Amino acid sequence: AQSVTQPDIHITVSEGASLELRCNYSYGATPYLFWYVQSPGQGLQLLLKYFSGDTLVQGIKGFEAEFKRSQSSFNLRKPSVHWSDAAEYFCAVGEFQGAQKLVFGQGTRLTINP
Amino acid sequence: DAGVIQSPRHEVTEMGQEVTLRCKPISGHDYLFWYRQTMMRGLELLIYFNNNVPIDDSGMPEDRFSAKMPNASFSTLKIQPSEPRDSAVYFCASSLTGRSNYGYTFGSGTRLTVV
């Protein structure tokens, strides 16, 4: 069964600094990988997704993620964070075998210092 | 596109009462998912439907929980009787078949408090 680990429960960065959120997955075949963002009191919004091809994927809000098969990782990055990026970030892995079930990590809460 | 619409946004009920959560998926989407989010357990998939048919309800915690999708534009999640440990945020999400469409659109959730 697939699983997702987000090692960092909480990260604090200064506004304007770079950001990297870690995600490791466990899945036997080529995974479908996703990053979602959740602002307080809101649902989850899709930032980006990876199916195949170029291992560096671009998403909304200036985020990107890199798939590294050898490390079973799909880390999320942003060169310069803004105060509005403060939120909870979820990595998810899915299968595409007739079903679209996603398994989510526990999330990483991002705090931005002014 | 109005997105996935959930109602109510907040629900406070007394233990033992019946609770019904509602979801309207995005028009044309053929998958619908119900998730529960708590601090302790994170996001848990409760049940999902494909073309209005329940496919996997293995995540439904107990017989007190039931879900229906009578048509393509409406689904309900019912808890009867409710208990304090059911307090959580319940999310509905929908998606469309197809590799390029893979990835959910979530509703804003229903925050359920059982006292």
Coordinates of N, CA and C in Angstrom, one line a residue:
Chain A
A1 N 0.8 -1.2 0.0 CA 0.0 0.0 0.0 C 0.9 1.2 0.0
Q2 N 0.4 2.2 -0.7 CA 1.2 3.5 -0.7 C 1.1 4.2 0.6
S3 N 2.1 5.0 0.9 CA 2.1 5.9 2.0 C 3.0 7.1 1.8
V4 N 2.8 8.1 2.6 CA 3.5 9.4 2.4 C 4.0 9.8 3.8
T5 N 5.2 10.3 3.8 CA 5.8 10.9 5.0 C 6.2 12.3 4.8
Q6 N 5.7 13.2 5.6 CA 6.2 14.5 5.6 C 7.0 14.7 6.9
P7 N 8.3 14.7 6.9 CA 9.1 14.6 8.1 C 8.9 15.9 9.0
D8 N 8.6 17.0 8.4 CA 8.6 18.2 9.2 C 7.1 18.6 9.5
I9 N 6.8 18.6 10.8 CA 5.5 19.0 11.2 C 5.2 20.5 11.1
H10 N 6.3 21.3 11.4 CA 6.2 22.7 11.4 C 7.5 23.3 11.0
I11 N 7.4 24.3 10.1 CA 8.6 25.0 9.6 C 8.3 26.5 9.7
T12 N 9.3 27.2 10.1 CA 9.2 28.7 10.1 C 10.3 29.2 9.3
V13 N 10.0 30.1 8.4 CA 10.9 30.8 7.5 C 10.6 32.3 7.5
S14 N 11.6 33.1 7.2 CA 11.4 34.5 7.1 C 10.9 34.9 5.7
E15 N 10.1 35.9 5.7 CA 9.6 36.4 4.4 C 10.7 36.7 3.5
G16 N 10.6 36.3 2.2 CA 11.7 36.5 1.3 C 12.7 35.4 1.2
A17 N 12.7 34.5 2.2 CA 13.6 33.4 2.2 C 13.1 32.3 1.3
S18 N 14.0 31.4 1.0 CA 13.6 30.2 0.2 C 13.0 29.2 1.1
L19 N 12.3 28.3 0.4 CA 11.5 27.2 1.2 C 11.7 25.9 0.5
E20 N 11.8 24.9 1.3 CA 11.8 23.5 0.8 C 11.0 22.7 1.8
L21 N 9.9 22.0 1.4 CA 9.1 21.1 2.2 C 9.4 19.7 1.7
R22 N 9.6 18.8 2.6 CA 10.0 17.5 2.2 C 8.8 16.5 2.2
C23 N 8.9 15.6 1.3 CA 7.9 14.6 1.1 C 8.6 13.3 0.6
N24 N 8.4 12.2 1.3 CA 8.8 10.9 0.9 C 7.6 10.0 0.8
Y25 N 7.7 9.2 -0.3 CA 6.5 8.3 -0.5 C 7.0 6.8 -0.6
S26 N 6.0 6.0 -0.4 CA 6.3 4.6 -0.6 C 5.2 4.0 -1.6
Y27 N 5.7 3.5 -2.7 CA 4.8 3.0 -3.7 C 5.5 2.1 -4.7
G28 N 5.0 1.0 -5.0 CA 5.7 0.0 -5.8 C 5.9 0.4 -7.3
A29 N 5.0 1.1 -7.9 CA 5.1 1.5 -9.3 C 5.4 3.0 -9.4
T30 N 5.3 3.5 -10.6 CA 5.5 5.0 -10.7 C 4.3 5.7 -10.1
P31 N 4.6 6.5 -9.2 CA 3.5 7.1 -8.4 C 2.9 8.4 -9.1
Y32 N 1.7 8.7 -8.8 CA 1.1 10.0 -9.1 C 1.3 10.8 -7.8
L33 N 1.9 12.0 -7.9 CA 2.3 12.8 -6.7 C 1.7 14.1 -6.8
F34 N 1.3 14.6 -5.7 CA 0.5 15.9 -5.6 C 1.0 16.7 -4.4
W35 N 0.9 18.0 -4.5 CA 1.0 18.9 -3.4 C -0.2 19.8 -3.3
Y36 N -0.8 19.8 -2.1 CA -2.0 20.7 -1.8 C -1.6 21.7 -0.7
V37 N -2.3 22.8 -0.7 CA -2.2 23.8 0.3 C -3.5 24.0 0.9
Q38 N -3.5 24.2 2.3 CA -4.8 24.4 3.0 C -4.6 25.7 3.9
S39 N -5.3 26.7 3.6 CA -5.3 27.9 4.4 C -6.3 27.7 5.5
P40 N -6.2 28.4 6.6 CA -7.0 28.2 7.8 C -8.5 28.3 7.4
G41 N -9.3 27.3 7.8 CA -10.7 27.3 7.6 C -11.1 27.0 6.2
Q42 N -10.2 26.6 5.4 CA -10.5 26.4 4.0 C -10.2 24.9 3.6
G43 N -10.7 24.6 2.4 CA -10.4 23.2 1.9 C -9.0 23.2 1.3
L44 N -8.6 22.1 0.7 CA -7.3 21.9 0.2 C -7.3 22.4 -1.3
Q45 N -6.3 23.1 -1.7 CA -6.2 23.5 -3.1 C -5.0 22.9 -3.7
L46 N -5.1 22.4 -4.9 CA -4.0 21.7 -5.6 C -3.0 22.7 -6.1
L47 N -1.7 22.5 -5.7 CA -0.6 23.4 -6.1 C 0.0 22.9 -7.4
L48 N 0.3 21.5 -7.4 CA 0.9 21.0 -8.6 C 0.8 19.4 -8.5
K49 N 1.1 18.8 -9.6 CA 1.0 17.3 -9.7 C 2.1 16.8 -10.6
Y50 N 2.5 15.6 -10.4 CA 3.4 14.9 -11.3 C 2.9 13.5 -11.7
F51 N 2.9 13.3 -13.0 CA 2.5 11.9 -13.5 C 3.7 11.2 -14.1
S52 N 4.4 12.0 -15.0 CA 5.5 11.4 -15.7 C 6.2 12.5 -16.4
G53 N 7.3 12.2 -17.1 CA 8.0 13.2 -17.9 C 9.0 14.0 -17.1
D54 N 9.1 15.2 -17.4 CA 10.0 16.1 -16.7 C 9.8 16.0 -15.2
T55 N 10.9 15.8 -14.5 CA 10.8 15.5 -13.1 C 10.7 16.8 -12.3
L56 N 10.8 17.9 -12.9 CA 10.6 19.2 -12.2 C 9.3 19.8 -12.7
V57 N 8.4 19.9 -11.8 CA 7.0 20.4 -12.2 C 6.8 21.8 -11.6
Q58 N 6.1 22.6 -12.4 CA 5.8 23.9 -11.9 C 4.3 24.0 -11.5
G59 N 4.0 24.7 -10.5 CA 2.7 24.8 -10.0 C 2.2 26.3 -9.9
I60 N 1.1 26.4 -9.2 CA 0.6 27.8 -9.0 C 1.3 28.5 -7.9
K61 N 1.2 29.8 -7.8 CA 1.7 30.6 -6.7 C 3.2 30.5 -6.7
G62 N 3.9 30.2 -7.7 CA 5.4 30.2 -7.8 C 6.0 29.0 -7.2
F63 N 5.3 28.0 -6.9 CA 5.8 26.7 -6.3 C 6.3 25.8 -7.4
E64 N 7.3 25.0 -7.1 CA 7.7 23.9 -8.0 C 8.1 22.7 -7.1
A65 N 8.1 21.5 -7.7 CA 8.5 20.3 -7.0 C 9.3 19.5 -7.9
E66 N 10.2 18.7 -7.3 CA 11.1 17.8 -8.1 C 10.9 16.4 -7.6
F67 N 10.6 15.5 -8.6 CA 10.5 14.1 -8.4 C 11.8 13.4 -8.5
K68 N 12.2 12.7 -7.4 CA 13.5 12.0 -7.4 C 13.2 10.5 -7.1
R69 N 13.2 9.7 -8.1 CA 12.8 8.3 -7.9 C 13.8 7.6 -7.0
S70 N 15.1 7.9 -7.2 CA 16.1 7.2 -6.4 C 16.0 7.5 -4.9
Q71 N 15.4 8.6 -4.5 CA 15.2 9.0 -3.1 C 13.7 8.9 -2.7
S72 N 12.9 8.4 -3.6 CA 11.4 8.4 -3.3 C 10.9 9.7 -2.7
S73 N 11.3 10.7 -3.3 CA 11.0 12.0 -2.7 C 10.3 12.9 -3.8
F74 N 9.6 13.9 -3.3 CA 8.8 14.8 -4.1 C 8.8 16.1 -3.3
N75 N 9.9 16.8 -3.2 CA 10.0 18.0 -2.3 C 9.4 19.2 -3.0
L76 N 8.8 20.0 -2.2 CA 8.2 21.3 -2.7 C 9.1 22.4 -2.4
R77 N 9.3 23.4 -3.4 CA 10.2 24.5 -3.2 C 9.6 25.8 -3.7
K78 N 10.1 26.8 -3.1 CA 9.7 28.2 -3.6 C 10.9 29.1 -3.3
P79 N 11.3 29.9 -4.3 CA 12.6 30.7 -4.1 C 12.4 31.8 -3.1
S80 N 11.3 32.3 -3.0 CA 11.1 33.5 -2.1 C 9.7 33.5 -1.5
V81 N 9.5 33.2 -0.3 CA 8.1 33.1 0.3 C 7.6 34.5 0.6
H82 N 6.3 34.5 0.6 CA 5.5 35.7 0.9 C 4.7 35.4 2.2
W83 N 4.3 36.4 2.9 CA 3.5 36.2 4.1 C 2.2 35.4 3.8
S84 N 1.7 35.5 2.6 CA 0.4 34.8 2.3 C 0.7 33.3 2.1
D85 N 1.9 32.9 2.1 CA 2.2 31.5 1.9 C 2.0 30.7 3.2
A86 N 1.8 31.4 4.3 CA 1.6 30.7 5.6 C 0.3 29.9 5.5
A87 N 0.5 28.6 5.7 CA -0.6 27.6 5.5 C -0.1 26.2 5.9
E88 N -1.0 25.3 5.7 CA -0.6 23.8 5.9 C -0.5 23.2 4.5
Y89 N 0.6 22.5 4.3 CA 0.9 21.9 3.0 C 0.9 20.4 3.1
F90 N 0.2 19.8 2.2 CA 0.0 18.3 2.2 C 0.6 17.7 0.9
C91 N 1.4 16.7 1.1 CA 1.8 15.9 0.0 C 0.9 14.6 -0.1
A92 N 0.6 14.2 -1.4 CA -0.2 13.0 -1.5 C 0.3 12.2 -2.7
V93 N 0.0 10.9 -2.5 CA 0.4 9.9 -3.6 C -0.9 9.2 -4.0
G94 N -1.0 8.9 -5.3 CA -2.2 8.2 -5.7 C -1.8 7.1 -6.7
E95 N -2.8 6.2 -6.9 CA -2.6 5.2 -7.9 C -3.6 5.5 -9.1
F96 N -3.4 4.9 -10.2 CA -4.3 5.1 -11.3 C -4.6 3.8 -11.9
Q97 N -5.3 3.0 -11.1 CA -5.7 1.6 -11.5 C -7.2 1.5 -11.4
G98 N -7.8 2.4 -12.2 CA -9.3 2.4 -12.2 C -9.9 3.2 -11.0
A99 N -9.1 3.6 -10.1 CA -9.6 4.4 -9.0 C -8.7 5.6 -8.8
Q100 N -9.2 6.6 -8.2 CA -8.4 7.8 -8.0 C -8.2 8.1 -6.5
K101 N -7.8 7.1 -5.8 CA -7.6 7.3 -4.4 C -6.3 7.9 -4.1
L102 N -6.3 8.9 -3.2 CA -5.1 9.6 -2.8 C -4.9 9.3 -1.3
V103 N -3.6 9.1 -1.0 CA -3.2 9.0 0.4 C -2.4 10.2 0.7
F104 N -2.8 10.9 1.8 CA -2.1 12.1 2.2 C -1.1 12.0 3.3
G105 N -0.1 12.8 3.3 CA 0.8 12.9 4.4 C 0.1 13.6 5.5
Q106 N 0.8 13.7 6.7 CA 0.3 14.4 7.8 C 0.3 15.9 7.7
G107 N 1.0 16.4 6.8 CA 1.0 17.9 6.6 C 2.2 18.6 7.3
T108 N 2.6 19.7 6.7 CA 3.6 20.6 7.3 C 3.0 21.9 7.4
R109 N 3.0 22.4 8.6 CA 2.5 23.8 8.8 C 3.6 24.8 8.6
L110 N 3.4 25.8 7.8 CA 4.4 26.8 7.4 C 4.0 28.1 8.1
T111 N 5.0 28.6 8.9 CA 4.8 29.9 9.5 C 5.8 30.9 8.8
I112 N 5.4 32.1 8.5 CA 6.3 33.1 7.9 C 6.6 34.2 8.9
N113 N 7.8 34.4 9.2 CA 8.2 35.6 10.0 C 8.4 36.8 9.2
P114 N 7.9 37.9 9.7 CA 8.0 39.2 8.9 C 9.4 39.7 8.8
Chain B
D1 N -17.7 28.2 -12.7 CA -17.7 27.0 -12.0 C -17.7 27.3 -10.5
A2 N -18.7 26.9 -9.8 CA -18.9 27.2 -8.4 C -18.0 26.3 -7.5
G3 N -17.4 25.3 -8.0 CA -16.6 24.5 -7.2 C -17.4 23.5 -6.5
V4 N -16.8 22.7 -5.5 CA -17.5 21.8 -4.7 C -18.1 22.5 -3.6
I5 N -19.4 22.3 -3.4 CA -20.1 23.0 -2.4 C -20.6 22.1 -1.3
Q6 N -20.2 22.5 0.0 CA -20.6 21.7 1.1 C -21.5 22.5 2.1
S7 N -22.4 21.8 2.7 CA -23.2 22.5 3.7 C -23.6 21.5 4.8
P8 N -23.8 22.0 6.0 CA -23.4 23.4 6.4 C -21.9 23.6 6.6
R9 N -21.5 24.8 6.8 CA -20.0 25.1 7.1 C -19.7 24.7 8.5
H10 N -20.6 24.9 9.4 CA -20.4 24.5 10.8 C -21.6 23.9 11.3
E11 N -21.4 22.9 12.1 CA -22.5 22.1 12.7 C -22.2 21.8 14.2
V12 N -23.0 22.2 15.1 CA -22.8 21.8 16.5 C -24.1 21.0 16.9
T13 N -23.9 19.9 17.4 CA -25.0 19.0 17.8 C -24.7 18.3 19.1
E14 N -25.7 17.8 19.7 CA -25.6 17.1 20.9 C -25.4 15.6 20.6
M15 N -24.6 15.0 21.5 CA -24.4 13.6 21.4 C -25.7 12.8 21.3
G16 N -25.7 11.9 20.4 CA -26.9 11.1 20.2 C -27.8 11.6 19.0
Q17 N -27.6 12.8 18.6 CA -28.4 13.3 17.5 C -27.9 12.9 16.2
E18 N -28.8 12.9 15.2 CA -28.4 12.6 13.8 C -27.8 13.8 13.1
V19 N -26.8 13.6 12.4 CA -26.1 14.7 11.6 C -26.1 14.3 10.2
T20 N -26.4 15.3 9.3 CA -26.3 15.0 7.9 C -25.5 16.1 7.2
L21 N -24.5 15.7 6.6 CA -23.6 16.6 5.8 C -23.9 16.5 4.3
R22 N -23.8 17.6 3.6 CA -24.2 17.6 2.2 C -23.1 18.1 1.3
C23 N -23.1 17.6 0.1 CA -22.1 17.9 -0.8 C -22.6 18.0 -2.3
K24 N -22.3 19.0 -3.0 CA -22.6 19.1 -4.4 C -21.3 19.1 -5.1
P25 N -21.0 18.1 -5.9 CA -19.7 18.1 -6.6 C -19.7 19.0 -7.8
I26 N -18.6 19.2 -8.5 CA -18.5 19.9 -9.7 C -19.2 19.2 -10.8
S27 N -20.0 20.0 -11.5 CA -20.8 19.4 -12.6 C -19.9 18.6 -13.6
G28 N -20.3 17.4 -13.9 CA -19.5 16.6 -14.8 C -18.5 15.7 -14.2
H29 N -18.1 16.0 -13.0 CA -17.2 15.1 -12.3 C -17.8 13.8 -12.0
D30 N -17.1 12.7 -12.1 CA -17.7 11.3 -11.9 C -17.2 10.6 -10.7
Y31 N -16.2 11.2 -10.0 CA -15.7 10.7 -8.7 C -16.1 11.7 -7.6
L32 N -16.5 11.1 -6.5 CA -16.8 11.9 -5.3 C -16.2 11.2 -4.1
F33 N -15.5 12.0 -3.2 CA -14.8 11.4 -2.1 C -15.3 12.2 -0.8
W34 N -15.4 11.4 0.3 CA -15.6 12.0 1.6 C -14.3 11.7 2.5
Y35 N -13.8 12.8 3.0 CA -12.6 12.7 3.9 C -13.0 13.3 5.2
R36 N -12.3 12.8 6.3 CA -12.4 13.4 7.6 C -11.0 13.9 8.0
Q37 N -10.9 15.1 8.6 CA -9.6 15.6 9.0 C -9.7 15.9 10.5
T38 N -8.7 15.3 11.2 CA -8.5 15.6 12.7 C -7.1 15.8 12.9
M39 N -6.8 16.4 14.1 CA -5.4 16.7 14.4 C -4.6 15.4 14.6
M40 N -5.3 14.4 15.2 CA -4.6 13.2 15.6 C -4.4 12.3 14.4
R41 N -5.4 12.2 13.5 CA -5.3 11.2 12.4 C -5.1 11.8 11.0
G42 N -5.1 13.1 10.9 CA -4.9 13.7 9.6 C -6.1 13.6 8.7
L43 N -5.8 13.4 7.4 CA -6.9 13.3 6.5 C -7.1 11.8 6.2
E44 N -8.3 11.3 6.5 CA -8.7 10.0 6.3 C -9.8 9.9 5.2
L45 N -9.6 9.0 4.3 CA -10.6 8.7 3.3 C -11.7 7.8 3.9
L46 N -12.9 8.3 3.9 CA -14.0 7.6 4.4 C -14.7 6.6 3.4
I47 N -15.0 7.2 2.3 CA -15.8 6.5 1.2 C -15.6 7.3 -0.1
Y48 N -15.7 6.6 -1.2 CA -15.7 7.3 -2.5 C -16.7 6.6 -3.4
F49 N -17.2 7.4 -4.3 CA -18.2 7.0 -5.3 C -17.6 7.2 -6.7
N50 N -18.0 6.3 -7.6 CA -17.8 6.5 -9.0 C -19.1 6.4 -9.8
N51 N -19.5 7.4 -10.5 CA -20.8 7.4 -11.2 C -21.9 7.0 -10.3
N52 N -21.9 7.7 -9.1 CA -22.9 7.6 -8.1 C -22.9 6.2 -7.3
V53 N -22.0 5.3 -7.7 CA -22.0 4.0 -7.0 C -20.8 4.0 -6.0
P54 N -21.1 3.6 -4.8 CA -20.1 3.5 -3.8 C -19.1 2.4 -4.2
I55 N -17.8 2.8 -4.2 CA -16.7 1.8 -4.6 C -16.0 1.3 -3.5
D56 N -15.7 2.1 -2.5 CA -14.9 1.6 -1.4 C -15.3 2.4 -0.1
D57 N -15.9 1.7 0.8 CA -16.3 2.3 2.1 C -15.5 1.8 3.3
S58 N -14.4 1.2 3.0 CA -13.6 0.6 4.0 C -13.1 1.6 5.1
G59 N -13.1 2.9 4.8 CA -12.7 3.9 5.7 C -13.8 4.4 6.6
M60 N -15.0 4.0 6.4 CA -16.1 4.4 7.3 C -15.9 3.7 8.6
P61 N -15.8 4.6 9.6 CA -15.4 4.0 10.9 C -16.3 3.1 11.6
E62 N -17.6 3.3 11.5 CA -18.6 2.4 12.2 C -19.9 2.4 11.4
D63 N -20.8 1.5 11.8 CA -22.1 1.5 11.2 C -22.9 2.8 11.5
R64 N -22.4 3.6 12.4 CA -23.1 4.8 12.6 C -23.0 5.8 11.4
F65 N -22.0 5.5 10.6 CA -21.7 6.4 9.4 C -22.3 5.7 8.2
S66 N -23.0 6.5 7.4 CA -23.5 6.1 6.1 C -23.4 7.2 5.1
A67 N -23.3 6.8 3.8 CA -23.2 7.9 2.8 C -24.0 7.4 1.6
K68 N -24.6 8.4 0.9 CA -25.4 8.1 -0.3 C -25.0 9.1 -1.4
M69 N -25.3 8.7 -2.6 CA -25.2 9.6 -3.7 C -26.3 9.3 -4.6
P70 N -27.5 9.9 -4.4 CA -28.7 9.5 -5.2 C -28.6 10.0 -6.6
N71 N -27.8 11.0 -6.9 CA -27.6 11.4 -8.3 C -26.3 12.1 -8.4
A72 N -25.9 12.5 -9.6 CA -24.6 12.9 -9.9 C -24.3 14.3 -9.3
S73 N -25.3 15.0 -8.8 CA -25.0 16.3 -8.3 C -25.2 16.4 -6.8
F74 N -25.3 15.3 -6.1 CA -25.6 15.4 -4.6 C -25.2 14.2 -3.9
S75 N -24.6 14.4 -2.7 CA -24.2 13.3 -1.9 C -24.4 13.8 -0.4
T76 N -24.7 12.8 0.4 CA -24.8 13.0 1.9 C -24.0 12.1 2.7
L77 N -23.5 12.6 3.8 CA -22.8 11.7 4.8 C -23.6 11.9 6.1
K78 N -24.1 10.8 6.6 CA -24.9 10.8 7.8 C -24.3 10.1 8.9
I79 N -24.4 10.7 10.1 CA -23.9 10.1 11.3 C -25.1 9.9 12.3
Q80 N -25.4 8.7 12.7 CA -26.5 8.5 13.6 C -26.2 7.2 14.4
P81 N -26.2 7.4 15.7 CA -26.1 8.6 16.5 C -24.7 9.2 16.5
S82 N -24.6 10.5 16.7 CA -23.3 11.2 16.7 C -22.7 11.0 18.1
E83 N -21.4 11.0 18.2 CA -20.6 11.0 19.4 C -19.6 12.1 19.4
P84 N -19.1 12.5 20.6 CA -18.1 13.5 20.6 C -16.8 13.2 19.8
R85 N -16.4 11.9 19.7 CA -15.2 11.6 19.0 C -15.4 11.7 17.4
D86 N -16.7 12.0 17.0 CA -16.9 12.3 15.6 C -16.6 13.8 15.2
S87 N -16.3 14.6 16.2 CA -15.9 16.0 16.0 C -14.7 16.0 15.1
A88 N -14.8 16.7 14.0 CA -13.8 16.8 13.0 C -14.2 17.8 11.9
V89 N -13.4 18.0 10.9 CA -13.8 18.7 9.7 C -13.9 17.6 8.6
Y90 N -15.1 17.6 8.0 CA -15.4 16.7 7.0 C -15.4 17.4 5.6
F91 N -14.5 16.8 4.7 CA -14.4 17.3 3.4 C -15.0 16.4 2.3
C92 N -15.6 17.1 1.4 CA -16.0 16.4 0.2 C -15.1 16.9 -1.0
A93 N -14.8 16.0 -1.9 CA -13.9 16.3 -3.0 C -14.5 15.6 -4.2
S94 N -14.3 16.2 -5.4 CA -14.7 15.5 -6.6 C -13.6 15.6 -7.7
S95 N -13.6 14.7 -8.6 CA -12.7 14.7 -9.7 C -13.3 14.0 -10.9
L96 N -12.5 14.1 -12.0 CA -13.0 13.6 -13.3 C -12.1 12.5 -13.8
T97 N -12.7 11.5 -14.3 CA -11.9 10.4 -14.9 C -10.9 10.9 -15.9
G98 N -9.7 10.3 -15.9 CA -8.8 10.6 -16.9 C -7.5 11.0 -16.3
R99 N -6.4 10.5 -16.9 CA -5.1 10.8 -16.2 C -4.8 12.2 -16.1
S100 N -5.1 13.0 -17.1 CA -4.7 14.4 -17.1 C -5.6 15.2 -16.1
N101 N -6.7 14.5 -15.7 CA -7.6 15.2 -14.8 C -7.4 14.8 -13.3
Y102 N -6.5 13.9 -13.1 CA -6.3 13.3 -11.8 C -5.9 14.4 -10.8
G103 N -6.6 14.3 -9.7 CA -6.4 15.3 -8.7 C -7.7 15.9 -8.3
Y104 N -7.9 16.0 -7.0 CA -9.2 16.4 -6.5 C -9.4 17.9 -6.5
T105 N -10.7 18.3 -6.5 CA -11.1 19.6 -6.1 C -11.9 19.4 -4.8
F106 N -11.4 20.1 -3.8 CA -12.0 20.0 -2.4 C -13.1 21.1 -2.2
G107 N -14.1 20.7 -1.4 CA -15.0 21.7 -0.9 C -14.3 22.4 0.3
S108 N -15.0 23.4 0.9 CA -14.5 24.1 2.0 C -14.6 23.4 3.4
G109 N -15.4 22.3 3.4 CA -15.5 21.5 4.6 C -16.6 21.9 5.5
T110 N -17.0 20.9 6.3 CA -18.0 21.1 7.3 C -17.3 20.8 8.7
R111 N -17.3 21.8 9.5 CA -16.7 21.6 10.9 C -17.8 21.1 11.8
L112 N -17.7 19.9 12.2 CA -18.7 19.2 13.1 C -18.2 19.2 14.5
T113 N -19.0 19.7 15.4 CA -18.7 19.6 16.8 C -19.8 18.9 17.5
V114 N -19.5 17.8 18.2 CA -20.5 17.0 18.9 C -20.3 17.2 20.4
V115 N -21.2 17.7 21.1 CA -21.0 18.1 22.5 C -21.8 17.1 23.4

